[in-house]
mmCIF file of C-alpha atoms in Angstrom:
data_model
loop_
_atom_site.group_PDB
_atom_site.id
_atom_site.type_symbol
_atom_site.label_atom_id
_atom_site.label_comp_id
_atom_site.label_asym_id
_atom_site.label_seq_id
_atom_site.Cartn_x
_atom_site.Cartn_y
_atom_site.Cartn_z
ATOM 1 C CA UNK A 1 0.000 0.000 0.000
ATOM 2 C CA UNK A 2 1.551 3.298 -1.087
ATOM 3 C CA UNK A 3 0.790 6.699 0.429
ATOM 4 C CA UNK A 4 -1.360 7.526 -2.614
ATOM 5 C CA UNK A 5 -3.828 4.657 -2.217
ATOM 6 C CA UNK A 6 -6.387 6.625 -0.175
ATOM 7 C CA UNK A 7 -6.587 9.530 -2.642
ATOM 8 C CA UNK A 8 -9.823 8.532 -4.327
ATOM 9 C CA UNK A 9 -10.312 9.654 -7.919
ATOM 10 C CA UNK A 10 -7.229 11.927 -7.921
ATOM 11 C CA UNK A 11 -5.032 10.081 -10.407
ATOM 12 C CA UNK A 12 -3.683 13.215 -12.121
ATOM 13 C CA UNK A 13 -2.797 14.880 -8.823
ATOM 14 C CA UNK A 14 -1.090 11.690 -7.619
ATOM 15 C CA UNK A 15 1.054 11.597 -10.768
ATOM 16 C CA UNK A 16 2.169 15.200 -10.259
ATOM 17 C CA UNK A 17 2.976 14.689 -6.588
ATOM 18 C CA UNK A 18 4.817 11.425 -7.224
ATOM 19 C CA UNK A 19 6.970 13.109 -9.881
ATOM 20 C CA UNK A 20 7.734 16.007 -7.526
ATOM 21 C CA UNK A 21 8.597 13.577 -4.691
ATOM 22 C CA UNK A 22 10.973 11.734 -7.011
ATOM 23 C CA UNK A 23 12.771 14.966 -7.931
ATOM 24 C CA UNK A 24 12.832 16.052 -4.280
ATOM 25 C CA UNK A 25 14.444 12.746 -3.353
ATOM 26 C CA UNK A 26 17.062 13.209 -6.082
ATOM 27 C CA UNK A 27 17.803 16.707 -4.757
ATOM 28 C CA UNK A 28 18.372 15.544 -1.165
ATOM 29 C CA UNK A 29 20.476 12.596 -2.334
ATOM 30 C CA UNK A 30 22.649 14.894 -4.470
ATOM 31 C CA UNK A 31 23.143 17.374 -1.611
ATOM 32 C CA UNK A 32 24.086 14.622 0.831
ATOM 33 C CA UNK A 33 26.648 13.129 -1.568
ATOM 34 C CA UNK A 34 28.083 16.423 -2.766
ATOM 35 C CA UNK A 35 26.843 15.894 -6.318
ATOM 36 C CA UNK A 36 25.255 18.773 -8.272
ATOM 37 C CA UNK A 37 21.445 18.886 -7.862
ATOM 38 C CA UNK A 38 19.228 18.100 -10.868
ATOM 39 C CA UNK A 39 18.848 21.048 -13.246
ATOM 40 C CA UNK A 40 15.170 20.513 -14.047
ATOM 41 C CA UNK A 41 12.801 19.649 -11.206
ATOM 42 C CA UNK A 42 9.071 19.306 -10.683
ATOM 43 C CA UNK A 43 9.614 20.068 -6.986
ATOM 44 C CA UNK A 44 8.977 23.491 -5.451
ATOM 45 C CA UNK A 45 8.982 24.956 -1.939
ATOM 46 C CA UNK A 46 5.257 25.813 -1.623
ATOM 47 C CA UNK A 47 2.094 24.010 -2.714
ATOM 48 C CA UNK A 48 -1.579 24.968 -2.581
ATOM 49 C CA UNK A 49 -4.142 22.133 -2.491
ATOM 50 C CA UNK A 50 -7.708 23.187 -3.300
ATOM 51 C CA UNK A 51 -10.941 21.336 -3.885
ATOM 52 C CA UNK A 52 -14.476 20.904 -2.536
ATOM 53 C CA UNK A 53 -15.113 19.457 0.939
ATOM 54 C CA UNK A 54 -14.412 15.746 1.008
ATOM 55 C CA UNK A 55 -12.154 15.728 -2.033
ATOM 56 C CA UNK A 56 -9.155 14.926 0.155
ATOM 57 C CA UNK A 57 -7.090 18.129 0.224
ATOM 58 C CA UNK A 58 -5.464 17.390 3.573
ATOM 59 C CA UNK A 59 -5.036 13.693 2.752
ATOM 60 C CA UNK A 60 -3.213 14.613 -0.465
ATOM 61 C CA UNK A 61 -0.947 17.051 1.376
ATOM 62 C CA UNK A 62 -0.172 14.513 4.105
ATOM 63 C CA UNK A 63 0.534 11.784 1.531
ATOM 64 C CA UNK A 64 2.956 14.145 -0.205
ATOM 65 C CA UNK A 65 4.608 14.936 3.129
ATOM 66 C CA UNK A 66 5.041 11.203 3.712
ATOM 67 C CA UNK A 67 6.558 10.719 0.266
ATOM 68 C CA UNK A 68 9.033 13.532 0.940
ATOM 69 C CA UNK A 69 10.098 11.808 4.184
ATOM 70 C CA UNK A 70 10.202 8.293 2.687
ATOM 71 C CA UNK A 71 13.347 6.334 3.619
ATOM 72 C CA UNK A 72 12.540 3.072 1.854
ATOM 73 C CA UNK A 73 15.644 1.402 0.382
ATOM 74 C CA UNK A 74 13.630 0.795 -2.805
ATOM 75 C CA UNK A 75 14.234 4.439 -3.743
ATOM 76 C CA UNK A 76 17.831 3.657 -4.587
ATOM 77 C CA UNK A 77 16.613 0.942 -6.952
ATOM 78 C CA UNK A 78 14.369 3.305 -8.880
ATOM 79 C CA UNK A 79 11.268 3.006 -6.717
ATOM 80 C CA UNK A 80 8.974 6.014 -6.261
ATOM 81 C CA UNK A 81 9.151 7.623 -2.780
ATOM 82 C CA UNK A 82 6.018 7.030 -0.747
ATOM 83 C CA UNK A 83 6.106 3.308 -0.004
ATOM 84 C CA UNK A 84 3.677 3.695 2.908
ATOM 85 C CA UNK A 85 5.566 1.188 5.111
ATOM 86 C CA UNK A 86 8.865 2.763 6.139
ATOM 87 C CA UNK A 87 9.287 4.759 9.346
ATOM 88 C CA UNK A 88 9.318 8.071 7.468
ATOM 89 C CA UNK A 89 6.048 7.359 5.655
ATOM 90 C CA UNK A 90 4.319 5.844 8.670
ATOM 91 C CA UNK A 91 5.102 8.631 11.136
ATOM 92 C CA UNK A 92 4.249 11.355 8.608
ATOM 93 C CA UNK A 93 0.872 9.762 7.865
ATOM 94 C CA UNK A 94 -0.129 9.391 11.522
ATOM 95 C CA UNK A 95 1.150 12.848 12.479
ATOM 96 C CA UNK A 96 4.105 12.002 14.716
ATOM 97 C CA UNK A 97 7.041 12.783 12.416
ATOM 98 C CA UNK A 98 9.367 15.344 14.022
ATOM 99 C CA UNK A 99 9.802 17.241 10.751
ATOM 100 C CA UNK A 100 6.147 17.370 9.672
ATOM 101 C CA UNK A 101 4.253 20.141 11.471
ATOM 102 C CA UNK A 102 0.506 20.516 11.039
ATOM 103 C CA UNK A 103 -1.319 23.771 11.775
ATOM 104 C CA UNK A 104 -5.126 23.900 11.854
ATOM 105 C CA UNK A 105 -7.683 26.414 13.057
ATOM 106 C CA UNK A 106 -8.515 25.838 16.705
ATOM 107 C CA UNK A 107 -11.413 28.288 16.538
ATOM 108 C CA UNK A 108 -12.799 30.166 13.567
ATOM 109 C CA UNK A 109 -9.368 31.586 12.646
ATOM 110 C CA UNK A 110 -5.707 30.622 12.615
ATOM 111 C CA UNK A 111 -4.213 33.276 14.860
ATOM 112 C CA UNK A 112 -0.732 34.748 14.575
ATOM 113 C CA UNK A 113 0.169 33.277 17.963
ATOM 114 C CA UNK A 114 -0.747 29.815 16.611
ATOM 115 C CA UNK A 115 1.696 30.322 13.711
ATOM 116 C CA UNK A 116 4.588 31.954 15.574
ATOM 117 C CA UNK A 117 6.511 28.833 16.601
ATOM 118 C CA UNK A 118 5.711 27.103 13.310
ATOM 119 C CA UNK A 119 7.086 29.954 11.210
ATOM 120 C CA UNK A 120 10.213 29.986 13.369
ATOM 121 C CA UNK A 121 10.614 26.229 12.883
ATOM 122 C CA UNK A 122 10.238 26.565 9.114
ATOM 123 C CA UNK A 123 13.593 28.370 8.947
ATOM 124 C CA UNK A 124 15.458 25.492 10.575
ATOM 125 C CA UNK A 125 16.970 22.403 8.961
ATOM 126 C CA UNK A 126 15.211 19.034 9.311
ATOM 127 C CA UNK A 127 15.944 17.357 12.650
ATOM 128 C CA UNK A 128 16.105 13.782 11.345
ATOM 129 C CA UNK A 129 13.972 13.720 8.211
ATOM 130 C CA UNK A 130 14.746 14.627 4.642
ATOM 131 C CA UNK A 131 12.596 17.786 4.544
ATOM 132 C CA UNK A 132 11.061 20.268 6.964
ATOM 133 C CA UNK A 133 7.369 20.101 6.024
ATOM 134 C CA UNK A 134 4.758 22.622 7.228
ATOM 135 C CA UNK A 135 1.166 21.568 6.502
ATOM 136 C CA UNK A 136 -1.449 24.311 6.985
ATOM 137 C CA UNK A 137 -4.957 22.905 7.082
ATOM 138 C CA UNK A 138 -7.822 25.417 6.721
ATOM 139 C CA UNK A 139 -5.515 27.982 5.092
ATOM 140 C CA UNK A 140 -8.624 30.024 4.288
ATOM 141 C CA UNK A 141 -8.900 30.707 8.041
ATOM 142 C CA UNK A 142 -5.596 32.570 8.243
ATOM 143 C CA UNK A 143 -6.298 36.058 9.544
ATOM 144 C CA UNK A 144 -4.378 39.124 8.400
ATOM 145 C CA UNK A 145 -1.483 38.782 10.853
ATOM 146 C CA UNK A 146 -1.025 35.020 10.508
ATOM 147 C CA UNK A 147 -1.286 35.255 6.709
ATOM 148 C CA UNK A 148 1.459 37.890 6.657
ATOM 149 C CA UNK A 149 3.649 35.624 8.784
ATOM 150 C CA UNK A 150 3.130 32.763 6.326
ATOM 151 C CA UNK A 151 3.830 35.080 3.384
ATOM 152 C CA UNK A 152 7.221 36.079 4.785
ATOM 153 C CA UNK A 153 8.119 32.432 5.355
ATOM 154 C CA UNK A 154 6.998 31.360 1.869
ATOM 155 C CA UNK A 155 8.856 34.224 0.179
ATOM 156 C CA UNK A 156 12.266 33.181 1.511
ATOM 157 C CA UNK A 157 12.076 29.589 2.802
ATOM 158 C CA UNK A 158 14.969 27.510 4.055
ATOM 159 C CA UNK A 159 16.534 25.300 1.341
ATOM 160 C CA UNK A 160 14.844 22.118 2.562
ATOM 161 C CA UNK A 161 11.528 23.505 3.844
ATOM 162 C CA UNK A 162 8.232 22.805 2.060
ATOM 163 C CA UNK A 163 4.917 24.568 2.749
ATOM 164 C CA UNK A 164 1.684 22.674 1.992
ATOM 165 C CA UNK A 165 -1.444 24.867 2.186
ATOM 166 C CA UNK A 166 -4.986 23.476 1.981
ATOM 167 C CA UNK A 167 -8.059 25.585 1.169
ATOM 168 C CA UNK A 168 -11.447 25.131 -0.569
ATOM 169 C CA UNK A 169 -10.546 27.385 -3.521
ATOM 170 C CA UNK A 170 -7.654 29.460 -4.792
ATOM 171 C CA UNK A 171 -9.658 32.645 -4.086
ATOM 172 C CA UNK A 172 -9.665 31.790 -0.369
ATOM 173 C CA UNK A 173 -5.923 32.457 -0.138
ATOM 174 C CA UNK A 174 -4.198 35.839 -0.373
ATOM 175 C CA UNK A 175 -2.994 36.566 -3.949
ATOM 176 C CA UNK A 176 0.503 37.263 -2.620
ATOM 177 C CA UNK A 177 0.648 33.786 -1.056
ATOM 178 C CA UNK A 178 -0.979 31.794 -3.842
ATOM 179 C CA UNK A 179 1.274 33.432 -6.466
ATOM 180 C CA UNK A 180 4.232 31.776 -4.727
ATOM 181 C CA UNK A 181 2.634 28.316 -4.603
ATOM 182 C CA UNK A 182 2.178 25.544 -7.135
ATOM 183 C CA UNK A 183 -1.561 24.954 -7.363
ATOM 184 C CA UNK A 184 -3.195 21.512 -7.401
ATOM 185 C CA UNK A 185 -6.987 21.294 -7.637
ATOM 186 C CA UNK A 186 -8.707 18.119 -6.447
ATOM 187 C CA UNK A 187 -12.134 17.054 -7.668
ATOM 188 C CA UNK A 188 -15.013 15.406 -5.873
ATOM 189 C CA UNK A 189 -14.578 11.632 -6.248
ATOM 190 C CA UNK A 190 -17.371 9.581 -7.763
ATOM 191 C CA UNK A 191 -19.837 7.665 -5.604
ATOM 192 C CA UNK A 192 -18.562 4.361 -7.017
ATOM 193 C CA UNK A 193 -14.934 5.248 -6.195
ATOM 194 C CA UNK A 194 -15.789 6.151 -2.589
ATOM 195 C CA UNK A 195 -17.883 3.007 -2.160
ATOM 196 C CA UNK A 196 -15.005 0.911 -3.505
ATOM 197 C CA UNK A 197 -12.634 2.506 -0.966
ATOM 198 C CA UNK A 198 -15.023 1.744 1.906
ATOM 199 C CA UNK A 199 -15.295 -1.879 0.837
ATOM 200 C CA UNK A 200 -11.532 -2.347 0.327
ATOM 201 C CA UNK A 201 -10.185 -0.459 3.327
ATOM 202 C CA UNK A 202 -12.983 -0.699 5.903
ATOM 203 C CA UNK A 203 -14.569 -4.038 4.979
ATOM 204 C CA UNK A 204 -18.007 -2.415 4.616
ATOM 205 C CA UNK A 205 -20.804 -4.398 2.996
ATOM 206 C CA UNK A 206 -21.384 -3.282 -0.621
ATOM 207 C CA UNK A 207 -24.955 -2.063 -0.081
ATOM 208 C CA UNK A 208 -23.976 -0.036 3.018
ATOM 209 C CA UNK A 209 -20.891 1.386 1.293
ATOM 210 C CA UNK A 210 -22.859 2.531 -1.755
ATOM 211 C CA UNK A 211 -25.604 4.071 0.400
ATOM 212 C CA UNK A 212 -23.068 5.977 2.521
ATOM 213 C CA UNK A 213 -21.142 7.216 -0.529
ATOM 214 C CA UNK A 214 -24.347 8.354 -2.244
ATOM 215 C CA UNK A 215 -25.730 10.036 0.890
ATOM 216 C CA UNK A 216 -22.549 12.092 1.338
ATOM 217 C CA UNK A 217 -22.153 12.835 -2.397
ATOM 218 C CA UNK A 218 -18.557 11.617 -2.572
ATOM 219 C CA UNK A 219 -17.293 13.155 0.690
ATOM 220 C CA UNK A 220 -14.771 10.488 1.707
ATOM 221 C CA UNK A 221 -14.463 11.237 5.435
ATOM 222 C CA UNK A 222 -18.197 11.670 5.996
ATOM 223 C CA UNK A 223 -18.935 8.520 4.009
ATOM 224 C CA UNK A 224 -16.497 6.549 6.159
ATOM 225 C CA UNK A 225 -18.040 7.945 9.347
ATOM 226 C CA UNK A 226 -21.581 7.260 8.149
ATOM 227 C CA UNK A 227 -20.718 3.693 7.186
ATOM 228 C CA UNK A 228 -18.898 2.843 10.413
ATOM 229 C CA UNK A 229 -20.542 4.954 13.144
ATOM 230 C CA UNK A 230 -24.138 4.142 14.196
ATOM 231 C CA UNK A 231 -24.365 7.462 16.078
ATOM 232 C CA UNK A 232 -23.578 9.361 12.868
ATOM 233 C CA UNK A 233 -26.374 7.505 11.086
ATOM 234 C CA UNK A 234 -28.792 8.372 13.891
ATOM 235 C CA UNK A 235 -27.873 12.068 13.727
ATOM 236 C CA UNK A 236 -28.356 12.136 9.980
ATOM 237 C CA UNK A 237 -31.733 10.385 10.256
ATOM 238 C CA UNK A 238 -32.842 13.022 12.788
ATOM 239 C CA UNK A 239 -31.754 15.851 10.481
ATOM 240 C CA UNK A 240 -33.657 14.374 7.528
ATOM 241 C CA UNK A 241 -36.860 14.387 9.610
ATOM 242 C CA UNK A 242 -36.572 18.133 10.220
ATOM 243 C CA UNK A 243 -38.314 19.245 6.975
ATOM 244 C CA UNK A 244 -41.471 17.410 8.115
ATOM 245 C CA UNK A 245 -41.397 19.050 11.557
ATOM 246 C CA UNK A 246 -41.527 22.724 10.554
ATOM 247 C CA UNK A 247 -45.185 22.875 9.549
ATOM 248 C CA UNK A 248 -46.017 25.199 12.487
ATOM 249 C CA UNK A 249 -44.084 27.867 14.407
ATOM 250 C CA UNK A 250 -43.692 25.752 17.535
ATOM 251 C CA UNK A 251 -42.366 22.806 15.568
ATOM 252 C CA UNK A 252 -39.896 25.022 13.676
ATOM 253 C CA UNK A 253 -38.483 26.559 16.857
ATOM 254 C CA UNK A 254 -38.278 23.204 18.624
ATOM 255 C CA UNK A 255 -36.474 21.641 15.673
ATOM 256 C CA UNK A 256 -33.968 24.511 15.681
ATOM 257 C CA UNK A 257 -33.289 24.076 19.384
ATOM 258 C CA UNK A 258 -32.741 20.339 19.009
ATOM 259 C CA UNK A 259 -30.375 20.839 16.076
ATOM 260 C CA UNK A 260 -28.248 23.316 18.035
ATOM 261 C CA UNK A 261 -28.337 21.123 21.156
ATOM 262 C CA UNK A 262 -27.126 18.117 19.155
ATOM 263 C CA UNK A 263 -24.197 20.149 17.807
ATOM 264 C CA UNK A 264 -23.378 21.347 21.322
ATOM 265 C CA UNK A 265 -23.382 17.739 22.550
ATOM 266 C CA UNK A 266 -20.901 16.812 19.815
ATOM 267 C CA UNK A 267 -18.635 19.671 20.903
ATOM 268 C CA UNK A 268 -18.959 18.669 24.549
ATOM 269 C CA UNK A 269 -18.114 15.030 23.793
ATOM 270 C CA UNK A 270 -14.952 16.060 21.940
ATOM 271 C CA UNK A 271 -14.015 18.500 24.699
ATOM 272 C CA UNK A 272 -14.349 15.857 27.392
ATOM 273 C CA UNK A 273 -12.057 13.604 25.380
ATOM 274 C CA UNK A 274 -9.348 16.182 24.655
ATOM 275 C CA UNK A 275 -9.507 18.958 27.246
ATOM 276 C CA UNK A 276 -8.774 16.844 30.322
ATOM 277 C CA UNK A 277 -5.838 15.133 28.653
ATOM 278 C CA UNK A 278 -4.359 18.434 27.443
ATOM 279 C CA UNK A 279 -4.784 20.061 30.854
ATOM 280 C CA UNK A 280 -3.089 17.219 32.722
ATOM 281 C CA UNK A 281 -0.219 17.094 30.212
ATOM 282 C CA UNK A 282 0.359 20.845 30.555
ATOM 283 C CA UNK A 283 0.246 20.693 34.358
ATOM 284 C CA UNK A 284 2.835 17.897 34.303
ATOM 285 C CA UNK A 285 5.025 19.903 31.931
ATOM 286 C CA UNK A 286 4.796 22.909 34.261
ATOM 287 C CA UNK A 287 5.917 20.809 37.199
ATOM 288 C CA UNK A 288 2.670 20.549 39.148
ATOM 289 C CA UNK A 289 2.574 17.780 41.709
ATOM 290 C CA UNK A 290 -0.238 15.243 41.196
ATOM 291 C CA UNK A 291 -3.301 16.813 42.804
ATOM 292 C CA UNK A 292 -1.247 19.814 43.971
ATOM 293 C CA UNK A 293 -1.059 23.467 43.095
ATOM 294 C CA UNK A 294 0.607 24.888 40.004
ATOM 295 C CA UNK A 295 3.933 26.684 40.381
ATOM 296 C CA UNK A 296 3.765 30.451 40.658
ATOM 297 C CA UNK A 297 3.740 32.389 37.389
ATOM 298 C CA UNK A 298 2.026 29.673 35.341
ATOM 299 C CA UNK A 299 -1.566 30.924 35.581
ATOM 300 C CA UNK A 300 -1.226 32.768 32.277
ATOM 301 C CA UNK A 301 -0.172 29.596 30.465
ATOM 302 C CA UNK A 302 -3.196 27.735 31.816
ATOM 303 C CA UNK A 303 -5.463 30.627 30.799
ATOM 304 C CA UNK A 304 -4.097 30.451 27.232
ATOM 305 C CA UNK A 305 -4.922 26.739 27.106
ATOM 306 C CA UNK A 306 -8.459 27.374 28.389
ATOM 307 C CA UNK A 307 -8.992 30.047 25.708
ATOM 308 C CA UNK A 308 -7.741 27.643 23.040
ATOM 309 C CA UNK A 309 -10.096 24.915 24.258
ATOM 310 C CA UNK A 310 -13.025 27.343 24.257
ATOM 311 C CA UNK A 311 -12.288 28.323 20.645
ATOM 312 C CA UNK A 312 -12.104 24.666 19.684
ATOM 313 C CA UNK A 313 -15.515 23.930 21.251
ATOM 314 C CA UNK A 314 -17.030 26.793 19.254
ATOM 315 C CA UNK A 315 -15.433 25.500 16.070
ATOM 316 C CA UNK A 316 -16.569 21.931 16.730
ATOM 317 C CA UNK A 317 -20.163 23.021 17.329
ATOM 318 C CA UNK A 318 -20.255 25.003 14.103
ATOM 319 C CA UNK A 319 -18.626 22.186 12.141
ATOM 320 C CA UNK A 320 -21.294 19.814 13.459
ATOM 321 C CA UNK A 321 -24.013 22.270 12.435
ATOM 322 C CA UNK A 322 -22.402 22.577 9.008
ATOM 323 C CA UNK A 323 -22.658 18.807 8.509
ATOM 324 C CA UNK A 324 -26.368 18.977 9.363
ATOM 325 C CA UNK A 325 -26.881 21.905 6.960
ATOM 326 C CA UNK A 326 -25.107 19.960 4.230
ATOM 327 C CA UNK A 327 -27.476 17.021 4.781
ATOM 328 C CA UNK A 328 -30.473 19.380 4.647
ATOM 329 C CA UNK A 329 -29.247 20.942 1.412
ATOM 330 C CA UNK A 330 -28.883 17.489 -0.155
ATOM 331 C CA UNK A 331 -32.409 16.625 1.020
ATOM 332 C CA UNK A 332 -33.994 19.658 -0.660
ATOM 333 C CA UNK A 333 -31.848 19.083 -3.738
ATOM 334 C CA UNK A 334 -33.482 15.663 -4.009
ATOM 335 C CA UNK A 335 -36.913 17.260 -3.569
ATOM 336 C CA UNK A 336 -36.119 19.660 -6.402
ATOM 337 C CA UNK A 337 -34.920 16.806 -8.618
ATOM 338 C CA UNK A 338 -38.239 15.002 -8.111
ATOM 339 C CA UNK A 339 -40.235 18.164 -8.803
ATOM 340 C CA UNK A 340 -38.375 18.802 -12.051
ATOM 341 C CA UNK A 341 -38.420 15.178 -13.148
ATOM 342 C CA UNK A 342 -34.617 15.099 -13.234
ATOM 343 C CA UNK A 343 -32.754 11.870 -13.846
ATOM 344 C CA UNK A 344 -30.104 12.812 -11.294
ATOM 345 C CA UNK A 345 -29.624 10.003 -8.773
ATOM 346 C CA UNK A 346 -31.353 10.608 -5.446
ATOM 347 C CA UNK A 347 -28.800 10.965 -2.654
ATOM 348 C CA UNK A 348 -31.236 10.228 0.196
ATOM 349 C CA UNK A 349 -32.934 7.120 -1.111
ATOM 350 C CA UNK A 350 -33.634 6.022 2.469
ATOM 351 C CA UNK A 351 -35.952 9.058 2.857
ATOM 352 C CA UNK A 352 -37.854 8.489 -0.394
ATOM 353 C CA UNK A 353 -41.314 8.776 1.192
ATOM 354 C CA UNK A 354 -40.548 12.142 2.812
ATOM 355 C CA UNK A 355 -38.988 13.428 -0.399
ATOM 356 C CA UNK A 356 -42.035 12.532 -2.461
ATOM 357 C CA UNK A 357 -44.390 14.017 0.125
ATOM 358 C CA UNK A 358 -42.601 17.383 0.111
ATOM 359 C CA UNK A 359 -42.224 17.335 -3.665
ATOM 360 C CA UNK A 360 -46.004 17.014 -4.047
ATOM 361 C CA UNK A 361 -46.795 19.594 -1.363
ATOM 362 C CA UNK A 362 -44.655 22.468 -2.705
ATOM 363 C CA UNK A 363 -43.267 24.020 -5.874
ATOM 364 C CA UNK A 364 -39.735 24.125 -7.304
ATOM 365 C CA UNK A 365 -39.620 27.855 -6.505
ATOM 366 C CA UNK A 366 -40.395 27.174 -2.842
ATOM 367 C CA UNK A 367 -37.731 24.469 -2.733
ATOM 368 C CA UNK A 368 -35.121 26.850 -4.143
ATOM 369 C CA UNK A 369 -36.046 29.432 -1.502
ATOM 370 C CA UNK A 370 -35.541 26.781 1.171
ATOM 371 C CA UNK A 371 -32.110 25.903 -0.206
ATOM 372 C CA UNK A 372 -31.255 29.613 -0.150
ATOM 373 C CA UNK A 373 -32.407 29.805 3.490
ATOM 374 C CA UNK A 374 -29.947 27.043 4.408
ATOM 375 C CA UNK A 375 -27.144 28.894 2.596
ATOM 376 C CA UNK A 376 -28.093 32.079 4.469
ATOM 377 C CA UNK A 377 -27.855 30.195 7.770
ATOM 378 C CA UNK A 378 -24.390 28.980 6.857
ATOM 379 C CA UNK A 379 -23.333 32.550 6.015
ATOM 380 C CA UNK A 380 -24.746 33.809 9.324
ATOM 381 C CA UNK A 381 -22.734 31.211 11.244
ATOM 382 C CA UNK A 382 -19.586 32.312 9.384
ATOM 383 C CA UNK A 383 -20.295 35.866 10.568
ATOM 384 C CA UNK A 384 -20.430 34.616 14.180
ATOM 385 C CA UNK A 385 -24.181 35.012 14.565
ATOM 386 C CA UNK A 386 -25.419 33.094 17.627
ATOM 387 C CA UNK A 387 -26.108 29.526 16.405
ATOM 388 C CA UNK A 388 -29.641 29.339 17.828
ATOM 389 C CA UNK A 389 -30.690 32.637 16.216
ATOM 390 C CA UNK A 390 -29.269 31.584 12.834
ATOM 391 C CA UNK A 391 -30.891 28.148 12.911
ATOM 392 C CA UNK A 392 -34.251 29.507 14.130
ATOM 393 C CA UNK A 393 -34.296 31.982 11.237
ATOM 394 C CA UNK A 394 -33.588 29.081 8.876
ATOM 395 C CA UNK A 395 -36.312 26.775 10.214
ATOM 396 C CA UNK A 396 -38.867 29.598 10.057
ATOM 397 C CA UNK A 397 -37.855 30.208 6.435
ATOM 398 C CA UNK A 398 -38.172 26.477 5.717
ATOM 399 C CA UNK A 399 -41.699 26.605 7.132
ATOM 400 C CA UNK A 400 -42.641 29.620 4.988
ATOM 401 C CA UNK A 401 -41.211 28.103 1.810
#
């Protein structure tokens, strides 16, 4: 199994990355032996991965990072870096490689303070790997200060430092940054390709794999979660019942409250799993005795951690809401397809009765207005509108049609 095997439907991108990894390997080998580096190279110091949600932007970047760190002896025999088995590949893929640093938004933005140490590290030589790799997930969430810090690092990087930025579209990244990156655009994989991955890698039954891939419209991570997690299936089933519960004002407001509460529960569950562990690890690092008080002068460090955890809970809640809004959009898209007599495959075949009921009870114009109401809710959440207010406005609009 190579590092490229999980990149579903991205054959062209895999070819480009494999060629770049091969040239990068030749460069490091030449430097280490004192030979002149190759004159022509497909490798560069900064890459921008774009594509719709679920296309695998971060997976592609991490696979490339693994290929750059590959230490398989097969490379010397002409093999392509990225074997997937060696220590370099394995640790890069699971996120423990000392020379692969990942930065992601803890809250709604990547703050300058979150980038400070990473930018400083980018100017150093690799500790024990072949390259110093900086992977920035959610690059569209860089704020002005953190984006300027990245720009300075990308303009004049260290000789063996590589920046990998991931964002939904090229327009989501500052022109000054994207002009210094090589751009790779990933496409949404087909339903059949995602279903095949679930069957091969997860051992999912064919019917379940196809249903999960179709329900998530080719979103690999969500399809995997839907196929393997009963709780995820229950949450989706509850969301798909919402359009039938907004026939009166009371029902619309109650449905909104339940949707927000479910997202808050998801955030709380993640917080309980991560916050306690992080807090105990930091206390140990600061020298606190088990069950004792913290040393003097460390209160500020603990406060910074608490602020970070609070931002992460907010982000998790809104991400959970976004998944629900995506499911709702797909539901009304299916309603519209039925109303227009389209031959497009229905994504939510398991809710066929509800789809047909709503298709008969409304018009295509009303369905489009409902889809627009969901998009407006998503925009409101991006502008930091209180989740309950945004969702209540949406459910009332769904009721009005």
